[in-house]
């Protein structure tokens, strides 16, 4: 969706069609905002240099005057920072359900224009209101006065309460549910149109074609309408129940944001934001409302692709950059994402008044395409309907070319229509849509109980076909509750408590190295304590920040309280941590002599002064080592970082990493004030940022290492084991050091082999690559992935156990695509901004609820609590497909086989139709439909998670194995026995031998009266009906398991496998059979008759034989899994 289409609001009515010139990028046309000014009246573009930096001066004044809140916001006061980051490429589809977002990984597609003019809010007055927005033009002083807020302390609680009552919650007006349109699809969707058409044709067959009109034909037409009404009810129920369940799950997703209110940082629900609130913006969040930026780091970037479809993130500025509210960069629009940097913004619009809200009101929900599950179902139905149509055409041709001429009284036009309707309706599995409805409703409830959010229920079925899971480490496999457990300066190591003791005892020592490490760790950290919990013990305090920084903050606080340190320093510049840099940098300046003395050694105090700058940096040792030229020793001496000392540091890193610790290096450098010249332009200038980046590349001093533990979640080893048993490979993809990643992988069971392969084991020119998986382990780093050729990738894709370490977002995306290109169904888990492209590219993207908004919205599935819930989701995905196969198998023997032959034999062989058309419809639409629905409640078989994943290319809902079993093993016996029972009774009790009917075409011997013939046909038809209904009950018991015996998977008395609904369906079927065969009025209307008592028991015996035969088949398949019988088993 482009801003041009969604923000102009019919601007052509007021001559606002002028656009800025478009620029091209490699993905397509870059769509810009429509200008909000008339072509003739619009002035020249605003000169950005014309406005003084009011925000910067105000922030500097604020820092000098407002010291009371430094404790709570000391690390949240953000000046300009800079970073480089890969753009994320979302695709827009509005309105967004369940916080969904489409993110391109190939390129941006140009969006079709929004159909404006049909929703409310498309009036000219609303367009004028949009063009008159001036929040971006106000100075910060004017903004504060208009909104009664503060850019330092936010709103007061009293004003916030008033604003909330006046403007309402920050959420869009619910979209109209279009009841009439939905009711139409409930009635005519799916098989509804077929049933209604069949009913209309049957009414026509009754009158005027019926001569005389038959009551049975009228009853048949009414039954078809009733069945359609039942299906419409199920469609409506599924729509309602699924929407209700998924909506309740969606409400569990985190939608909080951090704001400043009453000079205090607090966390509130996004819907409780009010105009005037001061919102903290951090990398990875979704902007909760339209914000006017009051602080912006130099690398602040917003991804507006959710609104524009454009690939490139735009920068965030404090000053106005364009007269157009939609073009200016000092406005952060609701629904967009912060993909870099940090800042603060004042809420200026909420709810429907935001740009996103206006679009949501205007837009109509785009109908999604069919899911893989729906396509699979309709593929099967198309085959069945095609067979039905072919059969119907053949019947019509036979009737028109032969029967109408040679046997005109055998089948009239009215009876022909009824026969065709019967054939078509018999072929179509009416119970299948209802079974799908119930299955999806059950899945929705299971997902709710398991705290798994699937943005589409069909996603679960796709998850059932996954054969490879690529999992992030931090926060997914581990608790994301990090603690520093070791600190080291060269070879000397401390625990945090030991470091505290050393700090206390040597505090007055001017050469104390712990004091220097403590200073750097305290300053180079973005995490802060919640002011409301400062009086609590350290273990109980609440912290703001990512897990790594929280661990560093806790470590620093253990050594010595950091509040005084942070108050004594002024932050000049910052480069936040990101997955590419793998380091964080802060340029600090002491504001007191005490702070300067506390952070320096005696030798440095003779060279540097209070006016100099301290550059502090923390990050991965392998990244920072090359930037360091000197190292701090345990003695407090600073010496050159020789190769020997590098090896010492690397040995410490490897030793800690091998135990699963994440290792960070701290370094610093003092930059003389004289080097920061006026030519650099200050912290806001690009030249200044470039200078800092260059300075950070050389002559840093390594002041120490810390080892951080992030314990694996307790349930992860079991999850990995279950997935592996289910034929799903489980890989780790992380940005951590190779040894750390390998150690954690061993702890959770991802690596089980003693020997681990490396890059050298992948041959560049291997001639023949095996098509089976290697039962071997391999660990590769991101830089090593770059060197792989296609041959090596093909070898890598055959490994059973793989760990990818030191990966970048681009490499994660490459991993997904390489495995997908080799016929793998890939599930990718992640929780960071950098995971979004790979989450979107994967067949199933899985995010954790505690992850970034970008990751959550890029994913197809969100795990709200434990990662172990993925096992339940996989099982549910396999179960829904398994149960639908069982449903199809149950419906075919009677529906499209045993009911077809009475019509065909009547037409071709001239014998009476042994199963009346009405009773044929009753089986399809009532007895079989009811029983098939009960299969949706089947519990998973014990071996469901021991099978290989479904191959989406070859494992069909109805493949040749299933059709063979349905028609040959089940259909032929049911059909032959039913025929035999019907004609056996006619000969034995009715006194009419079969030879009388053979090729008679209605011309019966005169010795048999018409009444005698009709009574025999009626009783025979009822016997055929009862025989088929009862044998189908045993078919139901047989098809509820694929391999297991009924004693291994009993329908009763076992909590794991019980399904009492089976017997409810059976009782219903028998009641229907009694009703239509024994109620006198129905008998006379429908041509049914009393069924002799022995014909209620004989089908039980036949059904038992059928069940025993299937039990024998299952036993043979289990006993001889490689036999021919096992190979053709469904």
Coordinates of C-alpha atoms in Angstrom, one line a residue, residues 389-860:
X389 CA -19.9 -35.1 -13.5
X390 CA -18.4 -37.7 -15.9
X391 CA -20.7 -40.4 -14.5
X392 CA -23.7 -38.1 -14.7
X393 CA -22.9 -37.3 -18.4
X394 CA -22.5 -41.0 -19.1
X395 CA -25.9 -41.7 -17.5
X396 CA -27.6 -38.9 -19.6
X397 CA -25.9 -40.2 -22.8
X398 CA -27.1 -43.8 -22.1
X399 CA -30.6 -42.6 -21.3
X400 CA -30.8 -40.3 -24.3
X401 CA -29.2 -42.7 -26.8
X402 CA -30.6 -46.0 -25.7
X403 CA -33.0 -46.2 -22.7
X404 CA -35.4 -43.5 -23.8
X405 CA -35.7 -45.2 -27.2
X406 CA -35.7 -48.9 -26.3
X407 CA -37.2 -48.7 -22.7
X408 CA -39.1 -45.4 -22.5
X409 CA -41.1 -46.4 -19.4
X410 CA -38.0 -47.5 -17.4
X411 CA -36.6 -44.1 -16.5
X412 CA -38.7 -41.0 -17.0
X413 CA -37.2 -37.5 -17.3
X414 CA -38.2 -36.8 -13.7
X415 CA -36.5 -40.0 -12.4
X416 CA -33.4 -39.2 -14.6
X417 CA -33.0 -35.8 -12.8
X418 CA -33.4 -37.5 -9.4
X419 CA -30.8 -40.2 -10.4
X420 CA -28.3 -37.6 -11.5
X421 CA -28.8 -35.5 -8.3
X422 CA -28.3 -38.7 -6.3
X423 CA -25.1 -39.6 -8.1
X424 CA -23.7 -36.1 -7.7
X425 CA -24.6 -35.7 -4.1
X426 CA -23.4 -39.3 -3.3
X427 CA -20.0 -38.5 -4.8
X428 CA -19.5 -35.3 -2.9
X429 CA -18.4 -35.9 0.7
X430 CA -20.8 -33.6 2.5
X431 CA -19.3 -34.5 5.8
X432 CA -15.8 -33.3 4.9
X433 CA -16.4 -29.6 5.2
X434 CA -18.1 -30.1 8.6
X435 CA -15.2 -32.3 9.7
X436 CA -12.7 -29.6 8.6
X437 CA -14.8 -27.0 10.6
X438 CA -14.7 -29.1 13.7
X439 CA -11.0 -29.9 13.3
X440 CA -10.0 -26.3 13.0
X441 CA -12.2 -25.3 16.0
X442 CA -10.6 -28.0 18.1
X443 CA -7.2 -26.9 17.0
X444 CA -8.0 -23.3 17.9
X445 CA -9.0 -24.3 21.4
X446 CA -5.8 -26.5 21.8
X447 CA -3.6 -23.6 20.7
X448 CA -5.3 -21.4 23.2
X449 CA -4.7 -23.9 26.0
X450 CA -1.1 -24.3 24.9
X451 CA -0.5 -20.5 24.7
X452 CA 0.4 -20.7 21.1
X453 CA -0.8 -18.0 18.7
X454 CA -1.2 -19.0 15.1
X455 CA -2.1 -16.1 12.9
X456 CA -3.8 -18.6 10.6
X457 CA -5.1 -22.0 11.8
X458 CA -3.9 -23.5 8.5
X459 CA -0.4 -22.6 9.7
X460 CA -0.6 -25.5 12.2
X461 CA -1.1 -28.0 9.4
X462 CA 1.9 -26.6 7.6
X463 CA 3.9 -27.0 10.9
X464 CA 2.9 -30.7 10.8
X465 CA 5.0 -31.0 7.6
X466 CA 8.1 -29.3 8.9
X467 CA 11.2 -31.4 8.7
X468 CA 13.8 -28.8 9.9
X469 CA 13.7 -26.3 12.8
X470 CA 16.4 -23.6 12.8
X471 CA 16.3 -22.1 16.3
X472 CA 17.9 -19.0 17.7
X473 CA 19.7 -19.5 21.0
X474 CA 19.2 -16.5 23.3
X475 CA 15.7 -16.3 24.6
X476 CA 14.5 -19.3 22.6
X477 CA 16.7 -22.2 23.8
X478 CA 17.9 -20.3 26.8
X479 CA 16.1 -18.4 29.5
X480 CA 17.4 -14.9 28.4
X481 CA 18.0 -14.2 32.1
X482 CA 21.7 -13.5 31.9
X483 CA 24.1 -13.2 34.8
X484 CA 27.8 -12.3 34.9
X485 CA 29.5 -15.2 36.7
X486 CA 33.1 -14.5 35.9
X487 CA 35.3 -11.4 35.4
X488 CA 38.9 -11.4 34.3
X489 CA 41.8 -9.1 33.7
X490 CA 44.3 -11.0 31.6
X491 CA 44.7 -14.4 33.4
X492 CA 43.3 -13.3 36.8
X493 CA 39.7 -14.2 37.4
X494 CA 37.0 -13.1 39.9
X495 CA 33.4 -13.9 40.6
X496 CA 31.3 -10.8 40.9
X497 CA 31.4 -11.1 44.7
X498 CA 35.2 -11.5 44.7
X499 CA 35.5 -8.4 42.5
X500 CA 33.3 -6.5 45.0
X501 CA 35.7 -7.6 47.8
X502 CA 38.7 -6.5 45.8
X503 CA 37.1 -3.2 45.0
X504 CA 36.4 -2.4 48.6
X505 CA 39.8 -3.4 49.9
X506 CA 41.8 -1.6 47.2
X507 CA 39.5 1.4 46.5
X508 CA 42.1 3.9 47.5
X509 CA 44.7 2.2 45.3
X510 CA 45.3 4.5 42.3
X511 CA 46.3 1.4 40.2
X512 CA 43.3 -0.7 41.0
X513 CA 42.3 -2.5 37.8
X514 CA 38.9 -3.6 39.1
X515 CA 37.9 0.0 39.6
X516 CA 38.7 0.7 36.0
X517 CA 36.7 -2.3 34.8
X518 CA 33.8 -1.3 37.0
X519 CA 33.8 2.3 35.6
X520 CA 33.8 1.1 32.0
X521 CA 31.1 -1.5 32.6
X522 CA 28.9 1.0 34.4
X523 CA 29.1 3.6 31.7
X524 CA 29.0 1.4 28.6
X525 CA 25.6 0.0 29.4
X526 CA 22.1 1.1 28.4
X527 CA 20.2 -0.8 31.1
X528 CA 18.7 1.1 34.0
X529 CA 16.9 0.2 37.2
X530 CA 13.2 1.0 37.6
X531 CA 13.2 3.9 40.1
X532 CA 10.3 2.4 41.9
X533 CA 12.3 -0.7 42.9
X534 CA 15.6 0.9 43.8
X535 CA 15.0 0.3 47.5
X536 CA 14.6 -3.4 47.0
X537 CA 17.4 -6.0 47.1
X538 CA 19.3 -6.3 43.8
X539 CA 17.8 -9.7 43.0
X540 CA 14.3 -8.2 43.2
X541 CA 14.8 -5.0 41.2
X542 CA 13.1 -4.4 37.9
X543 CA 15.4 -3.3 35.0
X544 CA 14.9 -1.7 31.6
X545 CA 17.2 -2.9 28.8
X546 CA 18.2 -6.0 26.9
X547 CA 19.3 -9.1 28.7
X548 CA 23.0 -8.6 28.1
X549 CA 23.0 -5.0 29.4
X550 CA 20.9 -6.1 32.4
X551 CA 23.6 -8.7 33.2
X552 CA 26.3 -6.0 33.0
X553 CA 24.3 -3.6 35.1
X554 CA 23.7 -6.2 37.8
X555 CA 27.4 -7.1 37.8
X556 CA 28.4 -3.4 38.1
X557 CA 25.9 -2.9 40.9
X558 CA 27.3 -5.9 42.8
X559 CA 30.8 -4.4 42.7
X560 CA 29.6 -0.9 43.8
X561 CA 26.4 1.1 43.4
X562 CA 26.5 2.9 40.0
X563 CA 24.0 5.7 40.6
X564 CA 26.7 8.2 41.6
X565 CA 29.0 7.2 38.8
X566 CA 26.4 7.7 36.1
X567 CA 25.3 11.1 37.6
X568 CA 29.0 12.2 37.4
X569 CA 29.3 11.7 33.6
X570 CA 27.7 13.3 30.6
X571 CA 27.0 11.1 27.5
X572 CA 28.2 12.7 24.3
X573 CA 27.8 10.1 21.7
X574 CA 26.7 6.5 21.3
X575 CA 26.7 3.6 18.9
X576 CA 24.2 1.0 20.0
X577 CA 24.9 -2.7 19.8
X578 CA 23.7 -4.5 16.7
X579 CA 24.1 -7.9 15.2
X580 CA 26.5 -6.6 12.5
X581 CA 28.9 -4.5 14.6
X582 CA 28.7 -6.8 17.6
X583 CA 29.8 -4.0 19.9
X584 CA 28.4 -1.0 21.7
X585 CA 30.3 2.3 22.1
X586 CA 29.7 5.3 24.3
X587 CA 31.7 8.6 24.3
X588 CA 31.5 10.0 27.8
X589 CA 32.8 13.1 29.6
X590 CA 33.3 13.5 33.3
X591 CA 31.6 16.4 35.0
X592 CA 33.5 16.2 38.3
X593 CA 37.1 15.7 39.3
X594 CA 36.0 12.7 41.4
X595 CA 34.6 10.9 38.4
X596 CA 37.8 11.5 36.4
X597 CA 40.0 10.2 39.2
X598 CA 37.8 7.1 39.8
X599 CA 38.0 6.1 36.1
X600 CA 41.7 6.6 35.5
X601 CA 45.0 5.3 36.7
X602 CA 47.8 7.4 38.2
X603 CA 49.8 7.3 35.0
X604 CA 46.9 8.6 33.0
X605 CA 46.2 11.4 35.3
X606 CA 49.5 13.0 34.4
X607 CA 48.6 13.0 30.7
X608 CA 44.9 13.7 30.6
X609 CA 42.5 16.1 32.3
X610 CA 38.9 16.5 33.3
X611 CA 38.1 18.1 29.9
X612 CA 39.0 15.0 27.9
X613 CA 36.6 12.4 26.5
X614 CA 36.4 8.8 27.5
X615 CA 35.5 6.4 24.7
X616 CA 34.1 3.1 26.3
X617 CA 33.3 0.0 24.3
X618 CA 32.1 -3.5 24.9
X619 CA 31.5 -6.4 22.5
X620 CA 32.7 -9.7 21.2
X621 CA 36.4 -10.3 21.9
X622 CA 37.1 -11.5 18.4
X623 CA 35.7 -8.2 17.1
X624 CA 37.4 -5.8 19.6
X625 CA 40.8 -7.6 19.9
X626 CA 42.0 -6.1 16.6
X627 CA 41.0 -2.6 17.8
X628 CA 43.1 -2.9 20.9
X629 CA 46.8 -2.1 21.0
X630 CA 47.3 -2.2 24.8
X631 CA 45.9 -4.2 27.7
X632 CA 45.4 -3.5 31.4
X633 CA 47.2 -6.0 33.7
X634 CA 46.0 -7.2 37.1
X635 CA 48.8 -5.1 38.6
X636 CA 47.2 -1.9 37.2
X637 CA 49.9 -1.4 34.6
X638 CA 49.0 -0.7 30.9
X639 CA 51.3 -2.5 28.5
X640 CA 51.4 -3.3 24.8
X641 CA 49.0 -6.0 23.6
X642 CA 51.5 -8.4 22.1
X643 CA 50.7 -11.6 20.3
X644 CA 51.5 -13.6 23.4
X645 CA 49.1 -11.5 25.5
X646 CA 46.5 -11.8 22.8
X647 CA 46.9 -15.6 23.0
X648 CA 46.3 -15.3 26.8
X649 CA 43.1 -13.4 26.3
X650 CA 42.0 -15.8 23.6
X651 CA 42.7 -18.8 25.8
X652 CA 40.5 -17.3 28.6
X653 CA 37.7 -16.7 26.0
X654 CA 37.9 -20.2 24.7
X655 CA 38.0 -21.7 28.2
X656 CA 34.9 -19.8 29.3
X657 CA 33.1 -20.3 26.0
X658 CA 33.7 -24.1 26.1
X659 CA 31.6 -24.1 29.3
X660 CA 28.7 -22.3 27.6
X661 CA 29.6 -18.7 28.8
X662 CA 29.0 -15.8 26.5
X663 CA 32.2 -13.6 26.7
X664 CA 32.3 -9.8 26.4
X665 CA 35.4 -7.7 26.3
X666 CA 35.5 -4.1 27.7
X667 CA 37.9 -1.5 26.4
X668 CA 38.4 2.2 26.6
X669 CA 40.4 5.0 25.2
X670 CA 40.8 8.6 26.4
X671 CA 40.5 11.2 23.6
X672 CA 42.0 14.6 24.3
X673 CA 39.7 17.5 24.1
X674 CA 42.0 19.2 21.7
X675 CA 41.3 16.5 19.1
X676 CA 37.6 17.2 19.0
X677 CA 37.8 20.2 16.8
X678 CA 35.1 22.6 15.7
X679 CA 35.4 21.2 12.2
X680 CA 33.8 18.0 13.3
X681 CA 30.5 19.9 13.9
X682 CA 29.5 18.3 17.2
X683 CA 27.8 15.1 18.1
X684 CA 25.0 15.6 15.6
X685 CA 27.3 15.9 12.6
X686 CA 28.2 13.1 10.3
X687 CA 31.8 14.1 10.4
X688 CA 31.8 13.7 14.2
X689 CA 30.3 10.2 13.9
X690 CA 32.8 9.2 11.2
X691 CA 35.7 10.5 13.4
X692 CA 34.5 8.5 16.4
X693 CA 34.1 5.3 14.3
X694 CA 37.6 5.7 13.1
X695 CA 39.0 6.4 16.5
X696 CA 37.3 3.3 17.9
X697 CA 39.1 1.1 15.3
X698 CA 42.6 1.6 16.8
X699 CA 44.6 2.2 20.0
X700 CA 41.9 0.9 22.4
X701 CA 42.9 -0.4 25.8
X702 CA 41.5 -3.8 26.8
X703 CA 40.4 -3.5 30.5
X704 CA 38.9 -6.9 31.0
X705 CA 36.6 -9.7 30.1
X706 CA 33.3 -10.9 31.6
X707 CA 31.6 -14.3 31.2
X708 CA 27.9 -14.3 31.1
X709 CA 25.7 -17.4 31.7
X710 CA 22.3 -17.8 30.0
X711 CA 21.0 -21.1 31.3
X712 CA 19.1 -23.3 28.8
X713 CA 15.4 -23.7 29.5
X714 CA 14.7 -26.9 31.4
X715 CA 12.3 -28.3 28.7
X716 CA 14.5 -27.8 25.7
X717 CA 16.4 -31.1 25.8
X718 CA 13.1 -33.0 25.8
X719 CA 11.8 -30.8 23.0
X720 CA 14.9 -31.5 20.9
X721 CA 14.6 -35.2 21.6
X722 CA 10.9 -35.3 20.6
X723 CA 11.5 -33.4 17.4
X724 CA 14.4 -35.6 16.4
X725 CA 12.2 -38.7 17.1
X726 CA 9.5 -37.2 14.9
X727 CA 12.0 -37.0 12.0
X728 CA 12.6 -33.3 12.4
X729 CA 16.2 -32.0 12.4
X730 CA 16.9 -29.4 15.0
X731 CA 19.6 -26.8 14.2
X732 CA 21.0 -23.9 16.2
X733 CA 21.5 -20.5 14.4
X734 CA 23.0 -17.9 16.7
X735 CA 25.3 -14.9 16.7
X736 CA 27.4 -16.2 19.6
X737 CA 31.0 -17.4 19.5
X738 CA 31.4 -21.0 18.1
X739 CA 32.6 -22.6 21.3
X740 CA 29.8 -21.0 23.3
X741 CA 27.2 -22.1 20.7
X742 CA 28.6 -25.6 20.6
X743 CA 28.6 -25.9 24.4
X744 CA 25.0 -24.9 24.7
X745 CA 24.1 -27.2 21.8
X746 CA 25.6 -30.1 23.7
X747 CA 23.7 -29.1 26.8
X748 CA 20.3 -29.2 25.1
X749 CA 21.0 -32.2 22.9
X750 CA 21.4 -30.5 19.5
X751 CA 24.9 -32.0 19.3
X752 CA 25.2 -35.6 20.5
X753 CA 28.3 -36.8 18.6
X754 CA 31.7 -36.9 20.3
X755 CA 33.5 -35.7 17.1
X756 CA 32.3 -32.5 15.4
X757 CA 33.0 -31.8 11.8
X758 CA 34.3 -28.4 10.6
X759 CA 34.6 -26.5 7.3
X760 CA 37.5 -28.7 6.2
X761 CA 35.1 -31.8 6.2
X762 CA 33.0 -30.3 3.4
X763 CA 34.6 -31.1 0.1
X764 CA 34.4 -28.5 -2.6
X765 CA 34.2 -30.9 -5.5
X766 CA 32.5 -34.1 -4.1
X767 CA 31.3 -36.0 -7.2
X768 CA 28.4 -37.9 -5.7
X769 CA 26.4 -36.4 -2.8
X770 CA 24.4 -39.0 -0.9
X771 CA 20.7 -38.4 -0.8
X772 CA 20.4 -39.5 2.8
X773 CA 21.3 -37.6 6.0
X774 CA 24.7 -37.9 7.6
X775 CA 24.5 -39.0 11.2
X776 CA 27.2 -36.5 12.0
X777 CA 27.6 -33.1 13.7
X778 CA 29.1 -29.9 12.3
X779 CA 29.7 -26.4 13.6
X780 CA 30.2 -23.5 11.2
X781 CA 30.6 -19.8 11.7
X782 CA 29.1 -17.0 9.6
X783 CA 32.3 -16.1 7.9
X784 CA 32.8 -19.7 6.9
X785 CA 29.3 -19.8 5.3
X786 CA 30.3 -17.2 2.9
X787 CA 33.0 -19.4 1.4
X788 CA 30.7 -22.4 0.7
X789 CA 29.9 -23.4 -2.9
X790 CA 26.8 -25.2 -4.0
X791 CA 28.4 -28.6 -3.6
X792 CA 29.3 -27.9 0.0
X793 CA 25.8 -26.5 0.7
X794 CA 24.4 -29.8 -0.6
X795 CA 26.7 -31.8 1.7
X796 CA 25.8 -29.5 4.7
X797 CA 22.1 -29.9 4.1
X798 CA 22.5 -33.7 4.7
X799 CA 23.9 -33.3 8.2
X800 CA 21.7 -34.4 11.1
X801 CA 23.2 -32.0 13.7
X802 CA 24.3 -28.5 12.7
X803 CA 25.2 -25.4 14.7
X804 CA 25.6 -22.1 12.9
X805 CA 27.5 -19.5 15.0
X806 CA 28.5 -15.9 14.5
X807 CA 25.7 -15.4 11.9
X808 CA 24.4 -12.2 10.5
X809 CA 20.8 -11.5 9.4
X810 CA 21.8 -12.0 5.8
X811 CA 23.4 -15.4 6.6
X812 CA 20.3 -16.5 8.6
X813 CA 18.2 -15.7 5.5
X814 CA 20.7 -17.6 3.3
X815 CA 20.5 -20.7 5.6
X816 CA 16.7 -20.8 5.3
X817 CA 16.8 -20.4 1.5
X818 CA 19.5 -23.0 1.0
X819 CA 17.6 -25.6 2.9
X820 CA 14.3 -24.8 1.3
X821 CA 15.8 -25.1 -2.1
X822 CA 16.7 -28.7 -1.2
X823 CA 13.1 -29.7 -0.5
X824 CA 13.1 -29.0 3.3
X825 CA 10.1 -27.4 5.0
X826 CA 11.8 -25.0 7.4
X827 CA 10.6 -23.5 10.6
X828 CA 12.7 -20.6 11.9
X829 CA 12.5 -19.3 15.4
X830 CA 13.8 -15.9 16.6
X831 CA 13.0 -12.9 18.7
X832 CA 15.2 -10.1 17.5
X833 CA 14.9 -7.4 14.8
X834 CA 17.6 -9.1 12.9
X835 CA 15.6 -12.3 12.8
X836 CA 12.6 -10.8 10.9
X837 CA 13.8 -11.5 7.3
X838 CA 14.5 -15.1 8.0
X839 CA 11.3 -15.5 10.0
X840 CA 9.4 -14.3 7.0
X841 CA 11.3 -16.3 4.5
X842 CA 10.8 -19.6 6.4
X843 CA 7.8 -21.8 5.7
X844 CA 6.9 -21.2 9.4
X845 CA 8.3 -18.3 11.2
X846 CA 8.1 -18.7 15.0
X847 CA 8.6 -15.8 17.4
X848 CA 8.7 -15.7 21.2
X849 CA 6.2 -13.4 22.9
X850 CA 9.0 -11.6 24.7
X851 CA 10.8 -10.8 21.5
X852 CA 10.8 -7.6 19.4
X853 CA 7.6 -6.4 17.8
X854 CA 9.2 -6.7 14.4
X855 CA 10.0 -10.4 14.9
X856 CA 6.5 -11.1 16.4
X857 CA 4.8 -9.5 13.4
X858 CA 7.0 -11.2 10.8
X859 CA 6.3 -14.6 12.3
X860 CA 3.5 -16.9 11.4

